[in-house]
Amino acid sequence: MARRVSTCALLAILGLAHGQRQLQQATPGTINIAGISNDLGQSYLSGQQATSSVSNEPSFVVRNGSELHLKGQVFKFTGANCYYLLQKASDDSTHSLVTDAFQEAQSLGLTVIRTWAFNDGTNDSFPLQPQAGELDASVLSDGLDYIVSQARAYGIKLILTLTNYYPDYGGMQQYVSWANSTGGVVQQFYTDTSIQARYKDYITAIILRKNSLTGLVYRDDPTILAWDIANEPSNPGDDSGDILQSWLALASSYVKSIDSNHLVYAGLSGLFGTSTPQLLQLNSNISGYYTPYTSIPYDPACNGNDYARNIATPDIDMASLHLYPTVAPYWTQFLQQQVQTIFSLTEAAGKPLIVDEFNLQRPTAQRNEGLQLIYELLQNTTSPVAGSCVWMVSSASYPDYDGFQIYLTKNATAMPQPTPSNTVAKQAVINGQNAQFRNFDAALSCVLRRNQQQPANGSWPYVDGWDTTLSIIRSAAALFNSSSF
C-alpha cells in the first residue's frame, strides 16, 4: 500500500520544521505535497524558518548582464534535448536509454541536455505526479535523481523543464483537468489560483528535494543549469498577450524566491505579439501547428505570446527561441530574418539568448543545410547568444517518431519519416481532440476578427545523410563551447 504523508509531516521530512532548508530522501510510496508551497513560501518570506541564499559554489552558471558566466569566465554551450529521460530512467527495462543519451551527447561534444522534469497524470507510464499533489517516490529516486546523478557523472549540465503547454506527459492540460471535471481551457492554468497553487507545490517539492544519490539538494546542485518554467507556453485567443505575460512574471518570481542559485527562463517559441505589430509576419512559420481549423486563415497574433514583452520579464534570466523550419527555402531567407530580429530584441532586453529547440525534419540533406545555417548564425553573430540545444539526441533503440531524432549510427531503429504535410494533417487531428483545452473557439474568434492570411505548407521527399548531421553538430560544439567548461 502506498504511504501518504501529510503536509505537516512532509515539512518535517524536508527539515523545515526546525529551520533547516534541505529536502530529505523520499520515503517509499506516494508523497502528498498539497499545500507545501504555501507553507514554504511563508517561511521563506518571513525568514523565520528558512531563507533563500545565493550559493558560493563556483560551478553555478550565472547571468552577468547579457552573458552567462561560469567560474568567472564567459560560458557558452552546445547541447541537445532528450525529453524522455525521466520516463525511461524510472523503468528498469529502459534504464540503458538514459545512459545511451548521455554517452551520445558526450561523444558529440555537447555539454548541456534539456529534459522534462515532469510526468503528470496516468496517461503515460511511470508518472511522477499520478494524482494532483501526490508524487511517486520511486519515480523521484529511480528517475529524476538518477538523471541528475548521471549528468553529474558525465560532466553534462541539465535544463529541467517543469511543465508543458502540450498534453504530452500531462503538463498544463492535466492540471486543468484535475480542477475541471468537464475539461476546462488552457487560460485557467495561468489564472486559476487553485491550479497555480498545485503547480507551485510541485516545483517547490522538486527544487527543494535532496537527491537520494548525490546527497545534494536540487537547489544547491550546479549540475542543473536552469529551470524552464514551461515548454512553449501559449494562450490561444488572447491577442493582448497580457494573461501569459502576467503568468511568466509570477512563476519566474516564485522560482527565484526559493532558488537564487539557478537561472530561470521559459522555453518560448519566439512568437511575436501586438506590442511589435511590424513583426507579426515572422510568426507565419507556426501557421500549420497553431491553426484551430485548417479551413480558416490563421492570424499570427492569436497565440497569446508577445516575445518582446516576455523576454523582458524581470526574473526571466534568458531569452529563448524554438526554430523548426518547414518550408523551403525558409531557412535561407525567412529564417535569417526571423533570427536576426530575435538577436536585436534580446540585445535590447540586455539578456543572453539560448536557442533551446531547433531542427528540421528529414530529408537529411536539406535538414543538414538548415542545421549548418542555424549553427553559423549562432556562432557568427555579435549578439549575446549563449547556447543551443538541438532537438533531439536519442538512444539507437528509441524510434524516430517525428523525423527529428539524431542517432550516432545511421542504422538506428527508425520509423518512416512523415512529411511536413502529413505532420500538419496529424496536428489538425490533435488540435481537434484538444480543441476545448486550447481554447480554439476564442482563437477562431480572434483569427476571424484580425482576418490575416495563412501561409502555405510544403512537403519533402525522404533521403538520408547521418554522417553529415553528426559532423555538423560536432563541429558546432568544438567551435562554440566554452573551453573552461
Coordinates of C-alpha atoms in Angstrom, one line a residue:
M1 CA 0.0 0.0 0.0
A2 CA 1.3 3.5 -0.9
R3 CA 2.3 5.6 2.0
R4 CA 0.8 9.0 2.1
V5 CA 2.4 11.8 4.1
S6 CA 0.6 14.9 5.3
T7 CA 1.8 18.4 4.6
C8 CA 3.0 18.8 8.2
A9 CA 4.8 15.5 8.1
L10 CA 6.4 16.4 4.8
L11 CA 7.6 19.7 6.2
A12 CA 9.3 17.7 8.9
I13 CA 10.8 15.3 6.3
L14 CA 12.1 18.4 4.4
G15 CA 13.8 19.6 7.6
L16 CA 11.8 22.8 7.7
A17 CA 10.1 22.3 11.0
H18 CA 13.4 23.3 12.8
G19 CA 14.7 25.9 10.4
Q20 CA 16.6 23.6 8.0
R21 CA 16.4 24.0 4.2
Q22 CA 17.1 20.6 2.8
L23 CA 14.8 18.1 1.2
Q24 CA 15.5 14.6 2.6
Q25 CA 15.4 11.4 0.7
A26 CA 11.9 10.5 -0.5
T27 CA 10.1 7.8 1.5
P28 CA 8.8 4.8 -0.3
G29 CA 5.3 5.1 -1.7
T30 CA 3.3 8.3 -2.5
I31 CA 4.2 11.7 -1.1
N32 CA 1.5 14.2 -0.5
I33 CA 2.8 17.7 -1.4
A34 CA -0.5 19.6 -1.3
G35 CA -0.1 23.0 0.2
I36 CA 3.7 22.8 0.6
S37 CA 4.4 25.9 -1.5
N38 CA 2.0 27.9 0.8
D39 CA 3.9 26.8 3.9
L40 CA 7.3 27.1 2.4
G41 CA 6.5 30.4 0.8
Q42 CA 5.5 31.9 4.1
S43 CA 8.7 30.5 5.7
Y44 CA 10.9 32.0 3.0
L45 CA 9.2 35.3 3.0
S46 CA 9.2 35.7 6.8
G47 CA 12.7 34.4 7.2
Q48 CA 11.6 32.6 10.4
Q49 CA 12.5 29.1 9.3
A50 CA 14.5 29.4 6.1
T51 CA 15.9 31.9 3.7
S52 CA 16.9 31.6 0.1
S53 CA 20.6 32.5 -0.4
V54 CA 23.0 32.6 -3.3
S55 CA 25.5 29.8 -3.1
N56 CA 29.2 30.4 -3.1
E57 CA 29.7 27.3 -5.2
P58 CA 31.8 28.5 -8.2
S59 CA 30.4 25.9 -10.6
F60 CA 27.0 27.5 -10.9
V61 CA 26.3 29.2 -14.2
V62 CA 25.2 32.7 -13.6
R63 CA 23.9 35.6 -15.6
N64 CA 26.2 38.6 -15.9
G65 CA 24.3 41.2 -18.0
S66 CA 23.8 39.7 -21.4
E67 CA 26.3 36.9 -20.9
L68 CA 26.4 33.6 -19.0
H69 CA 29.4 33.1 -16.7
L70 CA 30.9 30.0 -15.2
K71 CA 33.8 30.3 -12.7
G72 CA 34.3 34.0 -13.7
Q73 CA 34.5 33.2 -17.5
V74 CA 32.0 33.6 -20.3
F75 CA 30.0 30.4 -20.6
K76 CA 28.7 29.2 -24.0
F77 CA 27.3 25.8 -24.8
T78 CA 26.2 23.5 -27.5
G79 CA 23.6 21.0 -26.3
A80 CA 20.6 18.8 -27.1
N81 CA 17.1 17.9 -26.0
C82 CA 16.1 14.4 -24.8
Y83 CA 12.6 14.7 -23.3
Y84 CA 12.0 11.1 -22.4
L85 CA 14.8 10.6 -19.8
L86 CA 12.5 10.7 -16.7
Q87 CA 10.1 8.0 -18.0
K88 CA 12.9 5.7 -19.3
A89 CA 15.0 6.1 -16.1
S90 CA 12.0 5.1 -14.0
D91 CA 11.7 1.7 -15.8
D92 CA 14.4 -0.9 -15.1
S93 CA 14.0 -2.3 -18.6
T94 CA 14.8 1.0 -20.3
H95 CA 17.4 2.4 -17.9
S96 CA 20.0 1.9 -20.7
L97 CA 18.3 4.5 -22.9
V98 CA 19.3 7.2 -20.3
T99 CA 23.0 6.2 -20.4
D100 CA 22.9 6.0 -24.2
A101 CA 21.7 9.6 -24.4
F102 CA 24.4 10.9 -22.1
Q103 CA 27.0 8.9 -24.0
E104 CA 25.8 10.2 -27.3
A105 CA 25.8 13.8 -26.1
Q106 CA 29.3 13.4 -24.7
S107 CA 30.6 11.9 -27.9
L108 CA 29.3 14.8 -29.9
G109 CA 31.0 17.3 -27.6
L110 CA 27.7 18.5 -26.1
T111 CA 27.7 20.0 -22.6
V112 CA 24.0 20.5 -21.9
I113 CA 20.9 18.4 -22.1
R114 CA 17.4 19.8 -21.8
T115 CA 14.8 17.3 -20.5
W116 CA 11.3 17.0 -19.0
A117 CA 11.2 17.0 -15.1
F118 CA 7.5 16.2 -15.0
N119 CA 5.2 13.4 -15.9
D120 CA 1.6 14.2 -14.7
G121 CA -1.5 12.1 -14.6
T122 CA -1.8 8.5 -15.7
N123 CA -1.8 8.7 -19.5
D124 CA 1.9 7.9 -19.7
S125 CA 3.8 5.2 -17.8
F126 CA 5.7 5.9 -14.7
P127 CA 4.1 9.2 -13.8
L128 CA 5.9 11.4 -11.3
Q129 CA 2.7 13.1 -10.2
P130 CA 0.0 10.5 -10.9
Q131 CA -2.6 12.5 -8.9
A132 CA -2.8 16.2 -8.1
G133 CA -0.5 16.9 -5.2
E134 CA 0.9 13.4 -5.0
L135 CA 4.4 12.3 -6.1
D136 CA 5.6 8.8 -6.7
A137 CA 8.7 8.4 -4.5
S138 CA 10.2 5.7 -6.7
V139 CA 10.0 7.8 -9.8
L140 CA 11.7 10.6 -7.9
S141 CA 14.6 8.4 -6.8
D142 CA 14.9 6.0 -9.7
G143 CA 14.0 8.5 -12.3
L144 CA 14.8 12.2 -11.6
D145 CA 17.5 11.6 -9.0
Y146 CA 19.2 9.1 -11.4
I147 CA 19.1 11.6 -14.3
V148 CA 20.8 14.3 -12.3
S149 CA 23.4 11.9 -10.9
Q150 CA 24.2 10.6 -14.4
A151 CA 24.5 14.1 -15.8
R152 CA 26.9 14.9 -13.0
A153 CA 28.9 11.8 -13.7
Y154 CA 29.2 12.7 -17.4
G155 CA 30.1 16.3 -16.8
I156 CA 26.9 17.5 -18.5
K157 CA 24.6 20.3 -17.2
L158 CA 20.8 20.0 -17.3
I159 CA 18.0 22.3 -18.2
L160 CA 15.0 20.9 -16.3
T161 CA 11.5 21.7 -17.8
L162 CA 8.8 21.9 -15.2
T163 CA 5.6 21.7 -17.3
N164 CA 4.3 21.7 -20.9
Y165 CA 1.7 23.5 -22.9
Y166 CA 1.1 20.3 -24.9
P167 CA -0.7 17.3 -23.4
D168 CA 2.3 15.0 -23.7
Y169 CA 3.2 13.8 -20.2
G170 CA 0.3 15.7 -18.7
G171 CA 1.5 19.3 -18.3
M172 CA -0.9 22.2 -18.2
Q173 CA -3.8 20.2 -19.6
Q174 CA -3.5 17.7 -16.8
Y175 CA -3.5 20.5 -14.1
V176 CA -6.6 22.0 -15.7
S177 CA -8.3 18.6 -15.9
W178 CA -7.7 17.9 -12.3
A179 CA -9.5 21.1 -11.5
N180 CA -12.4 20.7 -14.0
S181 CA -14.5 17.6 -14.4
T182 CA -15.7 19.0 -17.8
G183 CA -12.3 19.7 -19.2
G184 CA -11.5 23.4 -19.0
V185 CA -9.3 25.7 -21.1
V186 CA -5.6 26.5 -21.0
Q187 CA -6.2 30.0 -19.8
Q188 CA -7.3 28.6 -16.5
F189 CA -3.8 27.2 -15.9
Y190 CA -2.5 30.8 -16.0
T191 CA -5.3 32.4 -14.0
D192 CA -6.9 29.9 -11.6
T193 CA -5.4 30.3 -8.2
S194 CA -6.0 26.7 -7.1
I195 CA -4.3 25.4 -10.3
Q196 CA -1.3 27.7 -9.8
A197 CA -1.1 26.6 -6.1
R198 CA -0.7 23.0 -7.3
Y199 CA 1.9 24.0 -9.9
K200 CA 3.8 25.8 -7.2
D201 CA 3.5 22.8 -4.8
Y202 CA 5.1 20.7 -7.5
I203 CA 8.0 22.9 -8.4
T204 CA 8.7 23.6 -4.7
A205 CA 9.0 19.9 -4.0
I206 CA 11.3 19.4 -6.9
I207 CA 13.6 22.4 -6.3
L208 CA 13.9 21.7 -2.6
R209 CA 14.4 17.9 -3.0
K210 CA 17.5 16.3 -1.7
N211 CA 18.9 13.9 -4.3
S212 CA 18.9 10.4 -2.9
L213 CA 22.0 9.5 -5.0
T214 CA 24.2 12.6 -4.8
G215 CA 23.1 13.9 -1.4
L216 CA 22.7 17.4 -2.8
V217 CA 19.5 19.5 -2.7
Y218 CA 18.5 20.3 -6.3
R219 CA 18.6 24.0 -5.5
D220 CA 22.3 23.6 -4.4
D221 CA 23.4 21.3 -7.3
P222 CA 25.4 23.1 -10.0
T223 CA 24.7 20.2 -12.4
I224 CA 21.4 22.0 -13.0
L225 CA 22.0 24.9 -15.4
A226 CA 18.4 26.3 -15.4
W227 CA 14.8 25.8 -14.6
D228 CA 12.5 26.1 -17.6
I229 CA 9.1 27.0 -16.1
A230 CA 7.1 25.9 -19.1
N231 CA 7.7 24.5 -22.6
E232 CA 6.2 26.7 -25.3
P233 CA 3.5 28.4 -23.2
S234 CA 0.7 29.8 -25.3
N235 CA -2.8 31.2 -24.7
P236 CA -4.8 31.0 -27.9
G237 CA -7.3 33.7 -28.5
D238 CA -5.7 36.4 -26.4
D239 CA -4.1 38.8 -28.8
S240 CA -3.3 41.2 -26.0
G241 CA -0.8 38.8 -24.6
D242 CA -1.5 40.1 -21.1
I243 CA -2.5 36.8 -19.4
L244 CA 0.6 34.8 -20.4
Q245 CA 2.8 37.8 -19.6
S246 CA 1.4 38.1 -16.1
W247 CA 1.9 34.4 -15.5
L248 CA 5.5 34.4 -16.7
A249 CA 6.2 37.2 -14.2
L250 CA 4.6 35.4 -11.3
A251 CA 6.0 32.0 -12.0
S252 CA 9.6 33.1 -12.6
S253 CA 9.4 35.3 -9.5
Y254 CA 8.3 32.4 -7.4
V255 CA 11.1 30.1 -8.6
K256 CA 13.6 32.8 -7.8
S257 CA 12.2 33.2 -4.3
I258 CA 13.1 29.7 -3.4
D259 CA 16.2 29.2 -5.6
S260 CA 18.5 32.1 -6.3
N261 CA 21.4 29.8 -7.4
H262 CA 20.0 28.8 -10.8
L263 CA 18.9 30.5 -14.0
V264 CA 15.2 30.7 -14.7
Y265 CA 13.5 31.1 -18.1
A266 CA 10.6 29.9 -20.2
G267 CA 11.0 27.8 -23.4
L268 CA 9.4 30.2 -25.8
S269 CA 8.7 29.5 -29.4
G270 CA 9.7 33.1 -30.3
L271 CA 6.3 34.3 -31.3
F272 CA 5.7 38.0 -31.6
G273 CA 2.7 39.9 -30.3
T274 CA 0.8 43.1 -30.7
S275 CA 3.5 45.2 -28.9
T276 CA 5.5 44.7 -32.1
P277 CA 2.9 44.6 -34.9
Q278 CA 5.5 45.1 -37.6
L279 CA 7.0 41.6 -36.6
L280 CA 3.8 39.6 -36.7
Q281 CA 4.5 38.4 -40.2
L282 CA 7.5 36.5 -38.8
N283 CA 5.1 34.2 -36.9
S284 CA 3.9 32.6 -40.2
N285 CA 6.1 29.6 -39.7
I286 CA 3.8 28.4 -36.9
S287 CA 0.6 28.6 -39.0
G288 CA 0.2 24.8 -39.6
Y289 CA 0.8 24.0 -36.0
Y290 CA -1.4 26.5 -34.3
T291 CA -4.3 26.9 -36.8
P292 CA -7.5 26.0 -34.9
Y293 CA -9.4 25.0 -38.0
T294 CA -7.5 24.3 -41.3
S295 CA -10.2 26.0 -43.4
I296 CA -9.7 29.3 -41.5
P297 CA -6.8 31.7 -42.3
Y298 CA -4.6 32.0 -39.2
D299 CA -3.7 35.3 -37.6
P300 CA -0.2 35.3 -36.1
A301 CA -1.2 37.5 -33.1
C302 CA -3.8 35.0 -31.8
N303 CA -1.4 32.7 -29.9
G304 CA -1.2 34.7 -26.7
N305 CA 2.5 35.3 -26.8
D306 CA 4.3 38.6 -27.1
Y307 CA 8.0 37.9 -27.4
A308 CA 9.4 41.4 -26.8
R309 CA 7.5 41.7 -23.5
N310 CA 8.0 38.1 -22.5
I311 CA 11.8 38.2 -22.5
A312 CA 11.9 41.5 -20.7
T313 CA 10.2 39.9 -17.6
P314 CA 12.5 40.8 -14.7
D315 CA 13.0 37.3 -13.3
I316 CA 13.5 35.7 -16.7
D317 CA 17.3 35.3 -17.0
M318 CA 17.5 34.2 -20.6
A319 CA 15.6 34.8 -23.8
S320 CA 14.8 31.6 -25.7
L321 CA 13.8 30.6 -29.2
H322 CA 12.5 27.4 -30.9
L323 CA 13.2 27.0 -34.6
Y324 CA 11.5 24.4 -36.8
P325 CA 11.8 25.5 -40.5
T326 CA 9.3 23.6 -42.6
V327 CA 9.0 25.3 -45.9
A328 CA 11.9 25.5 -48.5
P329 CA 13.6 27.9 -49.0
Y330 CA 12.6 29.1 -45.5
W331 CA 16.0 28.5 -43.8
T332 CA 17.9 30.6 -46.4
Q333 CA 15.5 33.7 -46.3
F334 CA 12.8 33.8 -43.8
L335 CA 14.8 32.1 -41.1
Q336 CA 17.6 34.6 -41.3
Q337 CA 15.2 37.5 -41.0
Q338 CA 13.5 35.9 -38.0
V339 CA 16.7 35.0 -36.2
Q340 CA 18.3 38.4 -36.8
T341 CA 15.1 40.1 -35.4
I342 CA 15.4 37.9 -32.3
F343 CA 19.0 38.9 -31.9
S344 CA 18.0 42.6 -32.0
L345 CA 15.3 42.1 -29.4
T346 CA 17.5 40.2 -27.0
E347 CA 20.2 42.8 -27.3
A348 CA 17.7 45.5 -26.4
A349 CA 16.5 43.4 -23.4
G350 CA 20.1 43.0 -22.2
K351 CA 19.8 39.3 -21.8
P352 CA 21.6 36.2 -23.2
L353 CA 19.7 34.1 -25.8
I354 CA 19.5 30.4 -26.0
V355 CA 18.0 28.5 -28.9
D356 CA 16.8 25.6 -26.8
E357 CA 15.0 23.8 -29.6
F358 CA 15.7 23.6 -33.3
N359 CA 15.9 21.1 -36.1
L360 CA 14.4 20.3 -39.5
Q361 CA 12.7 17.1 -40.4
R362 CA 14.3 14.8 -42.9
P363 CA 15.3 14.5 -45.8
T364 CA 18.6 14.7 -44.1
A365 CA 20.4 16.6 -46.9
Q366 CA 18.0 19.5 -46.5
R367 CA 18.0 19.2 -42.7
N368 CA 21.8 19.4 -42.7
E369 CA 21.6 22.5 -44.8
G370 CA 19.3 24.1 -42.3
L371 CA 21.3 22.9 -39.3
Q372 CA 24.5 24.3 -40.8
L373 CA 22.9 27.7 -41.4
I374 CA 21.5 27.8 -37.8
Y375 CA 24.8 27.0 -36.2
E376 CA 26.6 29.5 -38.4
L377 CA 24.1 32.2 -37.4
L378 CA 24.6 31.5 -33.7
Q379 CA 28.4 31.3 -34.0
N380 CA 29.0 34.4 -36.2
T381 CA 26.7 36.9 -34.6
T382 CA 27.9 39.6 -32.2
S383 CA 24.6 39.3 -30.4
P384 CA 24.5 37.7 -26.9
V385 CA 23.9 34.1 -27.9
A386 CA 24.8 31.8 -25.0
G387 CA 23.9 28.4 -26.3
S388 CA 21.7 26.0 -28.2
C389 CA 20.0 22.6 -27.8
V390 CA 19.2 20.7 -31.0
W391 CA 16.0 18.6 -30.9
M392 CA 16.9 15.8 -30.2
V393 CA 19.6 13.1 -29.3
S394 CA 18.2 9.6 -28.9
S395 CA 19.2 6.1 -28.0
A396 CA 19.5 3.9 -31.0
S397 CA 16.7 1.8 -29.7
Y398 CA 14.3 4.8 -29.4
P399 CA 12.0 5.1 -32.5
D400 CA 12.1 8.2 -34.7
Y401 CA 8.5 9.1 -34.2
D402 CA 8.6 12.5 -35.8
G403 CA 11.7 12.6 -38.1
F404 CA 13.7 14.8 -35.7
Q405 CA 15.8 12.2 -33.9
I406 CA 19.6 12.3 -34.1
Y407 CA 21.4 9.0 -33.6
L408 CA 25.1 8.2 -33.6
T409 CA 24.5 5.5 -36.2
K410 CA 22.6 5.8 -39.4
N411 CA 21.4 2.2 -38.9
A412 CA 19.5 3.2 -35.7
T413 CA 15.9 1.9 -35.4
A414 CA 13.6 4.5 -37.0
M415 CA 10.0 4.7 -38.1
P416 CA 9.2 6.0 -41.5
Q417 CA 9.6 9.8 -41.8
P418 CA 6.4 11.8 -42.0
T419 CA 6.4 14.6 -44.5
P420 CA 5.6 18.1 -43.1
S421 CA 2.2 18.0 -44.9
N422 CA 1.4 14.7 -43.1
T423 CA 2.6 16.2 -39.8
V424 CA 0.3 19.2 -40.3
A425 CA -2.6 16.9 -41.0
K426 CA -1.8 14.8 -37.9
Q427 CA -1.6 18.0 -35.9
A428 CA -5.0 19.1 -37.1
V429 CA -6.4 15.9 -35.6
I430 CA -4.6 16.5 -32.3
N431 CA -5.9 20.1 -32.4
G432 CA -9.4 18.8 -32.8
Q433 CA -9.0 16.4 -29.9
N434 CA -7.8 19.1 -27.6
A435 CA -9.9 22.0 -29.0
Q436 CA -11.6 22.8 -25.8
F437 CA -8.3 22.9 -23.7
R438 CA -6.6 25.1 -26.3
N439 CA -9.5 27.5 -26.3
F440 CA -9.9 27.3 -30.0
D441 CA -13.3 28.9 -30.0
A442 CA -11.6 32.1 -28.7
A443 CA -8.7 31.6 -31.1
L444 CA -11.1 31.3 -34.0
S445 CA -12.9 34.5 -33.0
C446 CA -9.5 36.2 -32.8
V447 CA -8.5 34.9 -36.2
L448 CA -11.7 36.0 -37.8
R449 CA -11.5 39.4 -36.2
R450 CA -8.0 40.0 -37.3
N451 CA -8.5 38.3 -40.7
Q452 CA -4.9 37.6 -41.8
Q453 CA -3.8 35.2 -44.5
Q454 CA -2.4 31.7 -43.6
P455 CA 0.9 30.8 -45.4
A456 CA 1.0 27.5 -47.3
N457 CA 2.8 24.4 -46.1
G458 CA 5.3 22.4 -48.1
S459 CA 6.3 18.8 -48.3
W460 CA 9.6 16.9 -48.8
P461 CA 10.7 13.5 -50.0
Y462 CA 12.8 11.3 -47.8
V463 CA 16.6 10.9 -48.1
D464 CA 19.4 10.1 -45.7
G465 CA 22.8 11.6 -44.5
W466 CA 23.5 10.8 -40.9
D467 CA 27.3 11.3 -41.0
T468 CA 27.0 14.9 -42.2
T469 CA 24.5 15.6 -39.5
L470 CA 26.8 14.4 -36.8
S471 CA 29.8 16.2 -38.3
I472 CA 27.8 19.5 -38.3
I473 CA 26.9 19.1 -34.6
R474 CA 30.4 18.1 -33.5
S475 CA 32.0 21.0 -35.4
A476 CA 29.5 23.4 -33.9
A477 CA 30.3 22.1 -30.4
A478 CA 34.0 22.4 -30.9
L479 CA 33.7 25.9 -32.2
F480 CA 31.2 27.3 -29.7
N481 CA 31.5 25.6 -26.4
S482 CA 33.4 27.4 -23.6
S483 CA 36.9 25.9 -23.2
S484 CA 36.8 26.3 -19.4
F485 CA 33.8 24.0 -19.0

